[in-house]
Short mmCIF file of C-alpha atoms and ligand atoms in Angstrom, two decimals:
data_model
loop_
_atom_site.label_atom_id
_atom_site.label_comp_id
_atom_site.label_asym_id
_atom_site.label_seq_id
_atom_site.Cartn_x
_atom_site.Cartn_y
_atom_site.Cartn_z
CA MET O 1 0.00 0.00 0.00
CA ILE O 2 1.30 3.44 -0.85
CA PRO O 3 2.33 5.36 2.28
CA SER O 4 0.63 8.60 3.22
CA ILE O 5 3.77 10.43 2.09
CA LEU O 6 4.37 9.96 -1.65
CA PRO O 7 7.40 7.65 -1.64
CA THR O 8 9.77 9.74 -3.80
CA TYR O 9 12.53 9.68 -1.18
CA ASN O 10 14.60 6.84 0.28
CA ARG O 11 14.80 8.12 3.82
CA ALA O 12 17.35 7.16 6.46
CA PRO O 13 15.70 5.73 9.59
CA LEU O 14 16.37 8.94 11.53
CA THR O 15 13.87 11.37 13.03
CA PHE O 16 15.21 14.66 14.27
CA VAL O 17 13.17 16.52 16.82
CA LYS O 18 15.38 19.46 17.76
CA GLY O 19 18.27 21.46 16.37
CA GLU O 20 20.77 23.84 17.87
CA GLY O 21 23.76 25.25 16.00
CA SER O 22 25.41 22.35 14.17
CA TRP O 23 23.68 19.70 16.28
CA LEU O 24 20.49 17.71 15.78
CA THR O 25 18.80 15.60 18.42
CA GLU O 26 17.22 12.32 17.34
CA ALA O 27 13.90 11.17 18.82
CA ASP O 28 15.84 8.57 20.87
CA GLY O 29 18.07 11.27 22.37
CA ARG O 30 21.24 10.71 20.31
CA ARG O 31 22.97 13.93 19.16
CA PHE O 32 24.18 14.09 15.57
CA LEU O 33 26.73 16.55 14.24
CA ASP O 34 25.10 18.07 11.17
CA MET O 35 27.61 18.45 8.33
CA GLY O 36 24.86 18.59 5.71
CA ALA O 37 22.87 21.56 7.02
CA GLY O 38 19.72 20.39 5.26
CA ILE O 39 21.68 20.34 1.97
CA ALA O 40 23.35 23.75 2.30
CA VAL O 41 20.19 25.37 3.67
CA ASN O 42 20.78 26.00 7.38
CA SER O 43 23.50 28.51 6.59
CA LEU O 44 23.64 29.83 10.18
CA GLY O 45 22.94 26.50 11.87
CA HIS O 46 19.75 25.44 13.59
CA ALA O 47 17.67 27.78 15.73
CA HIS O 48 19.95 30.80 15.35
CA PRO O 49 18.54 33.32 17.87
CA ASP O 50 18.61 36.26 15.42
CA LEU O 51 16.74 34.30 12.74
CA THR O 52 14.23 32.99 15.26
CA LYS O 53 13.67 36.53 16.49
CA ALA O 54 13.23 37.90 12.95
CA LEU O 55 10.67 35.19 12.17
CA VAL O 56 8.77 35.47 15.45
CA ASP O 57 8.69 39.28 15.39
CA GLN O 58 7.31 39.21 11.86
CA ALA O 59 4.83 36.47 12.79
CA HIS O 60 3.46 38.66 15.57
CA SER O 61 2.80 41.56 13.21
CA LEU O 62 1.87 40.26 9.73
CA TRP O 63 2.13 36.94 7.84
CA HIS O 64 0.89 37.58 4.36
CA THR O 65 -0.74 40.22 2.23
CA SER O 66 0.13 39.17 -1.38
CA ASN O 67 2.07 40.98 -4.06
CA LEU O 68 -0.97 43.15 -4.81
CA TYR O 69 0.54 45.46 -2.16
CA ASN O 70 3.95 46.71 -1.10
CA ILE O 71 5.81 44.37 1.25
CA PRO O 72 8.43 46.33 3.24
CA LYS O 73 10.55 43.27 4.16
CA GLN O 74 10.62 42.22 0.50
CA THR O 75 11.90 45.68 -0.47
CA GLU O 76 14.48 45.50 2.31
CA LEU O 77 15.77 42.11 1.13
CA ALA O 78 15.80 43.14 -2.54
CA ASP O 79 17.63 46.41 -1.71
CA ALA O 80 20.21 44.47 0.31
CA LEU O 81 20.80 41.99 -2.53
CA VAL O 82 21.05 44.75 -5.15
CA SER O 83 23.50 46.73 -3.04
CA GLN O 84 25.72 43.67 -2.47
CA THR O 85 25.75 42.16 -5.97
CA PHE O 86 25.87 42.74 -9.73
CA ALA O 87 22.07 42.82 -9.81
CA ASP O 88 19.77 45.77 -10.48
CA THR O 89 16.56 43.94 -9.63
CA VAL O 90 15.28 40.87 -7.77
CA PHE O 91 12.20 38.62 -8.01
CA MET O 92 11.33 36.66 -4.87
CA CYS O 93 10.04 33.10 -5.05
CA ASN O 94 10.02 30.09 -2.75
CA SER O 95 12.60 27.61 -4.02
CA GLY O 96 15.50 26.99 -6.34
CA THR O 97 13.43 25.26 -8.97
CA GLU O 98 11.06 28.25 -9.13
CA ALA O 99 14.08 30.48 -9.59
CA CYS O 100 15.04 28.27 -12.55
CA GLU O 101 11.58 28.69 -14.08
CA LEU O 102 11.89 32.47 -14.02
CA ALA O 103 15.51 32.49 -15.20
CA VAL O 104 14.44 30.55 -18.30
CA LYS O 105 11.36 32.70 -18.89
CA MET O 106 13.31 35.93 -18.37
CA ALA O 107 16.05 34.99 -20.84
CA ARG O 108 13.53 34.08 -23.55
CA LYS O 109 11.37 37.14 -22.95
CA HIS O 110 14.40 39.40 -23.17
CA PHE O 111 15.06 38.36 -26.76
CA TYR O 112 11.38 38.21 -27.70
CA ASP O 113 11.00 41.85 -26.68
CA ALA O 114 14.33 42.75 -28.30
CA GLY O 115 12.92 41.66 -31.68
CA GLN O 116 14.81 38.34 -31.79
CA PRO O 117 12.00 35.90 -30.95
CA GLU O 118 13.97 33.05 -32.56
CA ARG O 119 16.55 33.20 -29.75
CA THR O 120 14.98 30.66 -27.39
CA GLU O 121 17.64 27.99 -26.98
CA ILE O 122 19.52 27.49 -23.76
CA ILE O 123 22.83 25.72 -23.40
CA ALA O 124 23.32 23.67 -20.24
CA PHE O 125 25.92 21.20 -19.02
CA GLU O 126 25.86 17.49 -18.36
CA GLY O 127 25.95 16.59 -14.69
CA SER O 128 24.31 19.82 -13.57
CA PHE O 129 21.22 20.18 -11.40
CA HIS O 130 18.66 22.96 -11.59
CA GLY O 131 15.65 21.61 -9.69
CA ARG O 132 12.73 19.29 -10.33
CA SER O 133 10.24 21.46 -12.21
CA ALA O 134 9.58 20.85 -15.90
CA ALA O 135 12.13 23.53 -16.84
CA GLY O 136 14.59 22.35 -14.18
CA ILE O 137 14.73 18.75 -15.38
CA ALA O 138 14.84 19.80 -19.03
CA ALA O 139 17.73 22.14 -18.21
CA ALA O 140 19.74 19.45 -16.40
CA GLY O 141 18.73 16.85 -18.94
CA SER O 142 19.93 13.73 -17.13
CA GLU O 143 17.90 10.61 -17.83
CA LYS O 144 17.64 9.90 -14.10
CA MET O 145 15.39 12.94 -13.75
CA THR O 146 13.67 13.14 -17.12
CA LYS O 147 12.78 9.52 -17.94
CA GLY O 148 9.02 9.04 -18.10
CA PHE O 149 8.25 12.73 -17.78
CA GLY O 150 8.22 13.64 -21.45
CA PRO O 151 7.52 15.51 -23.56
CA LEU O 152 10.19 17.71 -22.06
CA LEU O 153 10.28 21.48 -22.32
CA PRO O 154 12.09 22.01 -25.62
CA GLY O 155 15.00 24.29 -26.34
CA PHE O 156 17.83 22.88 -24.22
CA THR O 157 21.16 21.68 -25.54
CA HIS O 158 23.47 19.71 -23.24
CA LEU O 159 27.21 19.89 -23.52
CA PRO O 160 29.90 17.86 -21.82
CA PHE O 161 31.48 19.72 -18.97
CA GLY O 162 34.65 21.71 -19.73
CA ASP O 163 34.66 21.34 -23.52
CA HIS O 164 35.33 24.87 -24.81
CA GLU O 165 35.31 23.88 -28.46
CA ALA O 166 31.89 22.29 -28.12
CA LEU O 167 30.63 25.43 -26.39
CA ASN O 168 32.00 27.69 -29.10
CA ALA O 169 30.30 25.61 -31.73
CA ALA O 170 27.02 25.30 -29.82
CA ILE O 171 26.28 29.02 -29.41
CA THR O 172 24.27 30.03 -32.47
CA ASP O 173 21.97 32.87 -33.46
CA LYS O 174 19.16 30.90 -31.78
CA THR O 175 20.86 30.79 -28.38
CA CYS O 176 19.41 33.04 -25.70
CA ALA O 177 21.33 31.87 -22.63
CA VAL O 178 23.90 29.58 -21.08
CA ILE O 179 23.08 28.18 -17.63
CA LEU O 180 25.53 26.66 -15.18
CA GLU O 181 26.45 26.22 -11.54
CA PRO O 182 29.82 27.86 -10.68
CA VAL O 183 30.36 24.88 -8.38
CA LEU O 184 28.37 21.80 -9.33
CA GLY O 185 26.62 20.56 -6.21
CA GLU O 186 24.53 17.45 -6.87
CA GLY O 187 26.96 16.66 -9.70
CA GLY O 188 29.71 15.91 -7.17
CA ILE O 189 31.18 19.23 -5.91
CA ILE O 190 33.01 20.22 -9.06
CA PRO O 191 34.24 23.83 -9.13
CA VAL O 192 34.23 25.44 -12.57
CA PRO O 193 37.75 26.88 -13.04
CA ASP O 194 37.93 30.70 -13.02
CA GLN O 195 39.41 30.64 -16.52
CA CYS O 196 36.37 28.74 -17.81
CA LEU O 197 33.97 31.23 -16.24
CA LYS O 198 35.94 34.11 -17.75
CA GLY O 199 35.99 32.43 -21.15
CA LEU O 200 32.28 31.77 -20.92
CA ARG O 201 31.59 35.40 -19.99
CA ASP O 202 33.64 36.60 -22.98
CA LEU O 203 31.82 34.23 -25.29
CA CYS O 204 28.44 35.42 -23.99
CA ASP O 205 29.48 39.06 -24.40
CA ALA O 206 30.70 38.48 -27.93
CA THR O 207 27.42 36.83 -28.96
CA GLY O 208 24.97 38.83 -26.84
CA THR O 209 24.02 35.64 -25.00
CA LEU O 210 22.76 35.93 -21.42
CA LEU O 211 24.73 34.12 -18.72
CA ILE O 212 22.56 32.48 -16.06
CA LEU O 213 24.42 31.29 -12.98
CA ASP O 214 22.70 28.84 -10.66
CA GLU O 215 24.03 29.73 -7.21
CA VAL O 216 21.25 27.94 -5.36
CA GLN O 217 23.76 25.69 -3.59
CA CYS O 218 27.11 27.50 -3.89
CA GLY O 219 25.82 31.02 -3.14
CA VAL O 220 25.18 33.01 0.04
CA GLY O 221 28.64 32.73 1.58
CA ARG O 222 29.14 29.00 1.08
CA THR O 223 32.44 29.38 -0.80
CA GLY O 224 33.79 32.25 1.33
CA LYS O 225 32.49 34.96 -1.02
CA LEU O 226 28.89 36.14 -0.88
CA PHE O 227 28.45 34.50 -4.31
CA ALA O 228 30.79 31.92 -5.83
CA HIS O 229 31.24 33.71 -9.17
CA GLU O 230 32.96 36.59 -7.34
CA TRP O 231 36.12 34.45 -7.10
CA SER O 232 36.50 34.64 -10.89
CA GLY O 233 35.84 38.37 -11.16
CA ILE O 234 32.98 37.90 -13.63
CA ALA O 235 29.29 38.60 -13.15
CA PRO O 236 26.24 36.87 -14.59
CA ASP O 237 23.24 38.53 -16.23
CA ILE O 238 20.78 36.41 -14.27
CA MET O 239 21.39 34.47 -11.07
CA MET O 240 19.29 31.90 -9.20
CA VAL O 241 19.51 31.90 -5.41
CA ALA O 242 17.68 29.80 -2.79
CA LYS O 243 18.76 27.28 -0.11
CA GLY O 244 21.14 29.27 2.18
CA ILE O 245 19.41 32.65 1.75
CA GLY O 246 16.46 31.45 3.86
CA GLY O 247 18.55 29.72 6.52
CA GLY O 248 15.83 27.03 6.66
CA PHE O 249 12.83 29.13 5.69
CA PRO O 250 11.74 28.31 2.11
CA ILE O 251 12.65 31.27 -0.06
CA GLY O 252 14.32 31.71 -3.42
CA CYS O 253 15.12 34.61 -5.69
CA VAL O 254 16.22 35.57 -9.15
CA LEU O 255 18.69 38.43 -9.42
CA ALA O 256 19.18 40.16 -12.74
CA THR O 257 20.63 43.16 -14.49
CA GLU O 258 18.22 45.75 -15.83
CA HIS O 259 19.22 44.67 -19.35
CA ALA O 260 18.42 40.96 -18.82
CA ALA O 261 15.17 41.73 -17.00
CA SER O 262 13.94 44.16 -19.65
CA GLY O 263 11.04 41.96 -20.76
CA MET O 264 9.62 41.30 -17.31
CA THR O 265 6.92 43.95 -17.11
CA ALA O 266 3.73 43.98 -15.00
CA GLY O 267 1.73 40.80 -15.49
CA THR O 268 4.52 38.72 -17.06
CA HIS O 269 5.33 36.69 -13.92
CA GLY O 270 4.09 36.26 -10.39
CA SER O 271 3.89 34.19 -7.25
CA THR O 272 1.36 34.13 -4.44
CA TYR O 273 3.87 33.40 -1.70
CA GLY O 274 7.02 34.78 -3.31
CA GLY O 275 8.41 37.60 -1.20
CA ASN O 276 6.14 36.76 1.71
CA PRO O 277 6.91 38.88 4.82
CA LEU O 278 7.93 35.89 6.97
CA GLY O 279 10.49 34.57 4.48
CA CYS O 280 11.88 38.00 3.66
CA ALA O 281 12.25 38.90 7.35
CA VAL O 282 14.42 35.81 7.77
CA GLY O 283 16.32 36.49 4.52
CA VAL O 284 17.19 40.00 5.69
CA ALA O 285 18.52 38.60 8.98
CA VAL O 286 20.55 35.92 7.16
CA LEU O 287 22.15 38.50 4.88
CA GLN O 288 22.92 40.81 7.80
CA HIS O 289 25.21 38.08 9.12
CA ILE O 290 26.66 36.62 5.93
CA ALA O 291 27.15 39.71 3.73
CA ASP O 292 29.97 40.84 5.98
CA THR O 293 33.67 40.77 5.13
CA ASP O 294 34.73 39.42 8.52
CA PHE O 295 32.10 36.68 8.43
CA LEU O 296 33.12 35.61 4.92
CA GLU O 297 36.81 35.63 5.81
CA ASP O 298 35.99 33.40 8.75
CA VAL O 299 34.19 30.99 6.41
CA SER O 300 37.42 30.69 4.42
CA ARG O 301 39.47 30.23 7.57
CA LYS O 302 37.15 27.50 8.87
CA ALA O 303 37.18 25.90 5.43
CA GLY O 304 40.98 25.83 5.38
CA MET O 305 41.03 24.21 8.79
CA LEU O 306 38.42 21.60 7.87
CA ARG O 307 40.14 20.80 4.61
CA GLN O 308 43.54 20.40 6.19
CA LYS O 309 42.18 18.02 8.83
CA LEU O 310 40.26 16.11 6.15
CA GLU O 311 43.43 15.58 4.12
CA GLY O 312 44.85 13.78 7.13
CA VAL O 313 41.86 11.45 7.49
CA ILE O 314 41.80 10.76 3.76
CA ALA O 315 45.49 9.83 3.81
CA SER O 316 44.86 7.46 6.73
CA TYR O 317 42.15 5.50 4.92
CA PRO O 318 43.20 5.06 1.28
CA ASP O 319 40.76 2.16 0.86
CA VAL O 320 37.81 4.35 1.88
CA PHE O 321 38.62 7.82 0.52
CA GLU O 322 40.29 9.10 -2.61
CA CYS O 323 40.50 12.91 -2.34
CA VAL O 324 38.73 16.06 -1.23
CA ARG O 325 37.64 18.86 -3.55
CA GLY O 326 35.48 21.95 -3.51
CA VAL O 327 35.60 25.57 -2.39
CA GLY O 328 35.06 27.02 1.07
CA LEU O 329 32.56 25.05 3.14
CA MET O 330 31.29 23.26 0.03
CA LEU O 331 33.48 20.18 0.12
CA GLY O 332 33.20 16.81 -1.54
CA ILE O 333 35.10 13.71 -0.54
CA LYS O 334 35.45 11.36 -3.46
CA CYS O 335 35.23 7.83 -2.09
CA LYS O 336 36.78 4.52 -3.10
CA MET O 337 34.08 2.55 -1.29
CA PRO O 338 30.46 3.23 -2.30
CA ASN O 339 29.55 6.67 -0.89
CA THR O 340 26.32 5.20 0.49
CA ASP O 341 28.39 2.83 2.69
CA VAL O 342 30.45 5.77 3.94
CA ILE O 343 27.33 7.81 4.70
CA ALA O 344 25.78 4.86 6.56
CA ALA O 345 28.97 4.46 8.64
CA CYS O 346 28.75 8.19 9.35
CA TYR O 347 25.22 7.71 10.68
CA ASP O 348 26.61 5.10 13.08
CA ALA O 349 29.28 7.61 14.14
CA GLU O 350 26.48 10.19 14.62
CA ILE O 351 27.53 12.61 11.92
CA LEU O 352 25.34 13.67 8.98
CA THR O 353 26.78 13.96 5.48
CA VAL O 354 25.09 14.17 2.07
CA PRO O 355 25.67 12.04 -1.05
CA ALA O 356 26.39 13.50 -4.49
CA ALA O 357 27.07 12.06 -7.94
CA ASP O 358 30.52 10.68 -8.87
CA ASN O 359 30.65 8.68 -5.60
CA VAL O 360 31.10 11.79 -3.51
CA VAL O 361 30.19 12.50 0.12
CA ARG O 362 29.33 16.17 0.58
CA LEU O 363 30.20 18.28 3.59
CA LEU O 364 28.06 21.44 3.70
CA PRO O 365 28.12 22.54 7.33
CA ALA O 366 26.63 25.70 8.78
CA LEU O 367 28.85 28.61 7.77
CA ASN O 368 29.25 29.62 11.42
CA ILE O 369 30.18 26.12 12.63
CA PRO O 370 32.40 26.50 15.70
CA ASP O 371 36.03 25.38 15.33
CA SER O 372 35.47 22.78 18.05
CA ASP O 373 32.64 21.22 16.00
CA ILE O 374 34.93 21.06 12.97
CA ALA O 375 37.45 19.09 15.03
CA GLU O 376 34.64 16.85 16.30
CA ALA O 377 33.36 16.27 12.75
CA VAL O 378 36.78 15.12 11.61
CA ALA O 379 37.08 12.80 14.62
CA ARG O 380 33.68 11.27 13.79
CA LEU O 381 34.59 10.86 10.11
CA ASP O 382 37.74 9.10 11.24
CA ARG O 383 35.65 6.79 13.44
CA ALA O 384 33.29 6.08 10.51
CA ALA O 385 36.21 5.25 8.21
CA GLN O 386 37.80 3.08 10.90
CA SER O 387 34.58 1.04 11.15
CA LEU O 388 34.69 0.42 7.38
CA VAL O 389 38.20 -1.01 7.35
CA ALA O 390 38.00 -2.88 10.68
C1 PLP A 401 18.82 22.43 -4.73
C2 PLP A 401 19.16 23.04 -6.05
C3 PLP A 401 18.15 23.50 -6.92
C4 PLP A 401 16.69 23.31 -6.63
O1 PLP A 401 16.29 23.99 -5.49
P1 PLP A 401 14.92 23.57 -4.76
O2 PLP A 401 14.78 24.60 -3.69
O3 PLP A 401 15.11 22.19 -4.25
O4 PLP A 401 13.84 23.66 -5.75
C5 PLP A 401 18.54 24.12 -8.10
N1 PLP A 401 19.84 24.28 -8.40
C6 PLP A 401 20.83 23.85 -7.60
C7 PLP A 401 22.24 24.09 -7.98
C8 PLP A 401 20.52 23.20 -6.40
O5 PLP A 401 21.50 22.75 -5.61
#
């Protein structure tokens, strides 16, 4: 019999009832060190007092009015994002996949209104992930996500990752945009080299193509910059943000330049909940912490410390681990053993990690994880690895 919850997830037999900082308490009382942060969502850990206060204060005054009226917290969040980034304008939604929907619509509408309605095609990369909506799965294109769900949204071309010649050849006078994650998340924590991002930006500029960056996972301080593309010095035309910006409250947004957003006039897009006061109040509080030079420098320092300690564990268990890669606190350990075995051993050692493609175990801790918890995480990973070779 089908369970009451549609069985689209294979869940671990764990039930968390309380969270605090980087720790989660299981129903049976065990305390797990959370190195997954709800898949890069709980950017300031669980139950951060400032986020709780922002949410509760807003809840006491006003929950929802709709986008028929001005929403002060939405304006505050949009202003903060515009002042901190390349963007001139922001649309608020509720998830990463919704951000993908708008990014695709915005790119196509831009060229439609610019008198080039034939420019509808979008180039994406194999191994990427852009969410589970119809546009999201068509954009990523992997059979795992698309099989059985056809006909797919047309207009996407998929290229192998890192093939500049193929990219050069693929951009035509029908191309409206290129979409990619500066650091592939689900694909196995694969950073796109700065040179590739620069080359891609140049190619987009030369052809008038819009560059869409999906920073749903790698954005909002995760790599030690507010947004991952900042490391390369380039800027996108359109950017998708979600996960970490809400710190656990479901919000997403699309950031864009005035040029890219030119077609998005009144009535062309909308969302009932997007930009809701509760979510935006939390988003403002999250940004107040993360969009800060000292905070971001500390992310890099913590990341360096975690990475160095991880190298030691990896070297100690060559039959379990192969290497570590990633940027900032977005790290992937490529495994020799099946990553699912490693993650299960981690559960036994009471530490939470997240799988990714290419046999990778992801570490995506809270960005403010205390140094002592980093040391504890490495000790627990060591214990998990030990149990696999014993
Ligand atoms: C998680 C993710 C999405 C989808 O976000 P949802 O909030 O789950 O819809 C899109 N792109 C990337 C890179 C992601 O990691």
